[in-house]
């Protein structure tokens, strides 16, 4: 991608541009460059302007130089500039795109203007030079010879006759002494016809006074030359805008005898300027109002108290695929069609439709009537269900729309735009081709999630994560056989957080890998410490692994390193995984887990019974323990006790497969009794101890944990032990 980009930047595709440019120029008589030579010149010039339009910011200097180089190459005929401007207007965007421009329709007009500007500036400089040397010649001549004026007129005429810029000579009474072809044809006349005119024939009456004043200023020596933008009437009645430079030619005594006017047709330039001005507020591709204009109108809407403002922010679904598959020109054409549809269905209802950039559009509804926004959003979605045909491509497009509406007092333009943006994103993530209304609660939840995921890794650095431990107890003797490590986050702004509030996020962002490593190492350290202080205790530590961790290529290394550095024997580490973490995409056991089991690490199925509920995979996994999910144990003290047979048969099944069973969430002695009766091996729950920091859990570990002797610390609303 990048390579192709670079390549095309050095050699943009300018074939179409050069063909149209050269074709039009070739129709001009008396070009100084022959066919092949002209072609080379134009290829070079076209490549330069294409590249100039492809860089950010646009390379105005190079574009101006291209214009100037045309003058230097002798391309001076009157039509050279209009031909150039129109060839560029038609073909530069495509050429610039091939040079790597992202938004050629926005940069091309600036480059065109710079080329024209460079051309005109160089032409003007050149003619003024010629006029200057003519003047010197003339003064010298006058000193030598009476009546030399006539001959110098002849010389002057020879100099200007073929110039691409209009030149007129007027005497001090305002009579036209001479004009060149360029000036005459600029206004639709031949030179002969033009000489018979009076100034009033082509100067607008309203401009006459100003013209005469300028004239007097020059003749009376108040100013030496003047430059003004001036309009003339064309023979056919329309206006020709010119850039006029007037300067006197004086006799040997310094008395002005003629005025020379250099006249350039700047009608095309003015149009270009007007285009540039419109471009500041409109999108050049679709001609829709742009983001700047949208924002202006939005601010204006907020200036009216007591009203509401509504925005539909829409974005085409999978627009990038259209560009990738069919090319940017088809993509551009699609945007134009969509813009027209929006214009037809929405703008005609009086709402502002803007292109916000790329494939994003926005509708501004000032004081929307009840239901208007929903109606608009429905309409747009419905209109887009028709396939759009571009060239031979049938494009099926859809859009996602975010809809926001607020009284102006309750928000600001920036906030409502942001809300629209957020809502658009929801429409996308909810499945596209739909509209969604802004929901402040969902937004608050999103923000919390966003903050959490952004602060997770820094929080890990700052040691905000602590590991708590919960005893796992043998049901036959109430002695602890292991502890489960459970992570907590002491969040600086949200306070203490339970894993349910951040583990999913950590999974989504991938930071679970780092977090998991922290838990694993902490747990192995505790286990190693305890076991070396209590030889023969054989207490295992049980660590939860998320799906993402199970698939992390470094998992086996991480575990090996944790065991090595802490000295914990592998069989005293248990890894708890859910069924979905244990099985890969094709239903095959995850390899890393097989490897770890091979090293002697115990593997437990966490929350057993809540996942696949397909028991067929059990024999194929290197398992040690099933952890029965709390929902089964919860059922054990509900009076009909119909969960009991399930628990009993799950335990029997596990035993038949040679697995041990841990019951989770044991809160009452009654539950413990039922489990013991079903031959469950181990139990974990508030009855034996809540998850707590290591030092609080540790002192429970070397004595039996008889339920009777433990204070009941239960959340309100839960049945008390034995109740
Ligand atoms: P889990 O692995 O099923 O952990 C058991 C959850 O049940 C823990 O919630 C524990 O505090 C709670 N619990 C224990 N005994 C009782 C009881 O008697 N009654 C009731 N009602 N609950 C009890 P916790 O600590 O909020 O953890 C929630 C889940 O977060 C865990 O479920 C586990 O899936 C995940 N988790 C916790 N720590 C980690 C970790 O370090 N890594 C990963 N990947 N996941 C973790
Ligand atoms: Ca667990
Ligand atoms: Ca569990």
mmCIF file of C-alpha atoms and ligand atoms in Angstrom, residues 576 606-607 664, ligand 3:
data_model
loop_
_atom_site.group_PDB
_atom_site.id
_atom_site.type_symbol
_atom_site.label_atom_id
_atom_site.label_comp_id
_atom_site.label_asym_id
_atom_site.label_seq_id
_atom_site.Cartn_x
_atom_site.Cartn_y
_atom_site.Cartn_z
ATOM 1 C CA UNK A 576 -9.167 -22.355 36.235
ATOM 2 C CA UNK A 606 -14.484 -23.080 36.094
ATOM 3 C CA UNK A 607 -18.238 -22.467 36.275
ATOM 4 C CA UNK A 664 -18.548 -22.956 44.449
HETATM 5 CA CA1 LIG B 3 -16.396 -20.002 39.194
#
